[in-house]
Short mmCIF file of C-alpha atoms in Angstrom, two decimals:
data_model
loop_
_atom_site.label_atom_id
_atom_site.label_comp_id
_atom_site.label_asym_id
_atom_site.label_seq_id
_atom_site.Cartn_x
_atom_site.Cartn_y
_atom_site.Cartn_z
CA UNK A 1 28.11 -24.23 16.06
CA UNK A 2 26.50 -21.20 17.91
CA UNK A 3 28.13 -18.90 15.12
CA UNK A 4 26.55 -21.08 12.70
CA UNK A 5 22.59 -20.76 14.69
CA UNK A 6 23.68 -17.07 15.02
CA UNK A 7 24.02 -16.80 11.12
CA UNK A 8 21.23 -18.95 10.34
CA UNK A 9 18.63 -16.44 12.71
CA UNK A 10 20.39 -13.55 11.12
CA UNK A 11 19.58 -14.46 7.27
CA UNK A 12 15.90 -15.83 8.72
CA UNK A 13 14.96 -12.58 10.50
CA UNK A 14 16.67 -10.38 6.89
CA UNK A 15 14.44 -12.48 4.92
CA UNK A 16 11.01 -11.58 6.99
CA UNK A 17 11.50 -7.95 7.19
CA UNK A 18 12.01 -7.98 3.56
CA UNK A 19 9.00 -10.27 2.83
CA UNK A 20 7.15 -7.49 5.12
CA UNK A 21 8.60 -4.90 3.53
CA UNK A 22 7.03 -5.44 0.05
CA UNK A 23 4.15 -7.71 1.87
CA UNK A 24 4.19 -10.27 -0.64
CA UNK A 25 2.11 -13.19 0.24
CA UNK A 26 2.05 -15.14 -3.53
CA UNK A 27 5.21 -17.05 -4.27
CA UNK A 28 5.14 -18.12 -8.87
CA UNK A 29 7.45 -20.12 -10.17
CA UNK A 30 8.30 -19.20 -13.77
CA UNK A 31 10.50 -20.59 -16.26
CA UNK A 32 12.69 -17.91 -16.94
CA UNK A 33 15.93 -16.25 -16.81
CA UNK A 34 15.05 -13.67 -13.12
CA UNK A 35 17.07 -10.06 -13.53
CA UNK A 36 16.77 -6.04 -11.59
CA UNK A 37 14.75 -4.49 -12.93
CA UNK A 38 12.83 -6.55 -15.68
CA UNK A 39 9.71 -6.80 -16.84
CA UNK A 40 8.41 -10.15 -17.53
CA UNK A 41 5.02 -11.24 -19.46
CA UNK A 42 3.54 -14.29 -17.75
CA UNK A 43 1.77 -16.77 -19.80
CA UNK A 44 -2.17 -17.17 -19.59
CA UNK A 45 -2.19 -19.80 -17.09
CA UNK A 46 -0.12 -18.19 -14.58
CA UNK A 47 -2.63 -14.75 -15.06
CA UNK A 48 -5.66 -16.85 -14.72
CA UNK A 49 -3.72 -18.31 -11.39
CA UNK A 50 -2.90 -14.54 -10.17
CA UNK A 51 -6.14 -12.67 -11.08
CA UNK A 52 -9.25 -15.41 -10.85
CA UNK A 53 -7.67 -17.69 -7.97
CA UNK A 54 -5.81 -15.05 -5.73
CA UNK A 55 -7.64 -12.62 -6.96
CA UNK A 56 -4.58 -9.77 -6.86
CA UNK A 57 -5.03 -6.68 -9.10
CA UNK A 58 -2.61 -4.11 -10.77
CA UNK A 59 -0.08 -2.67 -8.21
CA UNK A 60 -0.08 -6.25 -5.71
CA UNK A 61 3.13 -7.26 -4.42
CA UNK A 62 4.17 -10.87 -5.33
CA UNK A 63 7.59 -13.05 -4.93
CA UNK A 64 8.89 -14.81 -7.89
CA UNK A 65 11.26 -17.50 -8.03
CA UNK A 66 12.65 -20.01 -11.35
CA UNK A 67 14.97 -22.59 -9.08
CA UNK A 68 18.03 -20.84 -10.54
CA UNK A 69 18.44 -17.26 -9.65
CA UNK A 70 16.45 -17.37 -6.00
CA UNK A 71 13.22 -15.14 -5.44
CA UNK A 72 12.19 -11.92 -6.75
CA UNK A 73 10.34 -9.07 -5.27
CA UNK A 74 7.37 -7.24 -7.71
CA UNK A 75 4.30 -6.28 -8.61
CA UNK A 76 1.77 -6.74 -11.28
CA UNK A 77 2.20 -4.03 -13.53
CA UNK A 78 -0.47 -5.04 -16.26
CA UNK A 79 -3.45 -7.58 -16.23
CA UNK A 80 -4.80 -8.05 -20.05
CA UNK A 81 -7.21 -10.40 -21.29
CA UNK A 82 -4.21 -13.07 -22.23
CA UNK A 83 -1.26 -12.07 -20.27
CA UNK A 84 -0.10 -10.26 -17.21
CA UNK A 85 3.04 -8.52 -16.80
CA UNK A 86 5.15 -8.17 -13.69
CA UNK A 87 7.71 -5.90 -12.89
CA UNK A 88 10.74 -7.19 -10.95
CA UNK A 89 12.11 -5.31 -8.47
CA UNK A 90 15.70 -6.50 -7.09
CA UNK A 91 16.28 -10.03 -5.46
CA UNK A 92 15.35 -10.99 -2.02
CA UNK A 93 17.06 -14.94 -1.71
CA UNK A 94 19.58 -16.06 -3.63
CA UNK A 95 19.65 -19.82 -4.50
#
């Protein structure tokens, strides 16, 4: 049991330092197959939902996550007028 709360605190603290590390404060879901080192175009709803409601820019960190493959660390790599592509950087969770 304490082996088990030791593990647990271990995996929580990992995760933190590694959401601090790229300081990513917006979690998207997208429906979509998550790899390395991908670059992935985002729909017009979900750049409206970055750029207008958060209001993040070119270069912002952001976690992304699909309910198969666990959550992402990137960064916004290009805002146009209908999409916005994100470049993803290695995994942080697996699911």
């Amino acid at each position: 049991m304490a082996y088990t709360r030791r593990l647990v605190l271990f995996w929580y603290r990992a995760y933190n330092q590694m959401m601090t590390k790229f300081n990513a404060k917006t979690r998207l879901f997208v429906d979509m197959p998550l790899v390395a080192q991908q670059r992935v175009t985002l729909p017009d709803a979900h750049r409206h939902y970055l750029v207008n409601v958060m209001r993040l820019a070119v270069g912002a960190p952001l976690t992304v996550f699909n309910g198969h493959d666990g959550e992402w660390a990137g960064h916004i790599a290009k805002i146009s007028k209908k999409h916005c592509r994100v470049d993803i950087a290695m995994q942080i969770k697996s699911q």
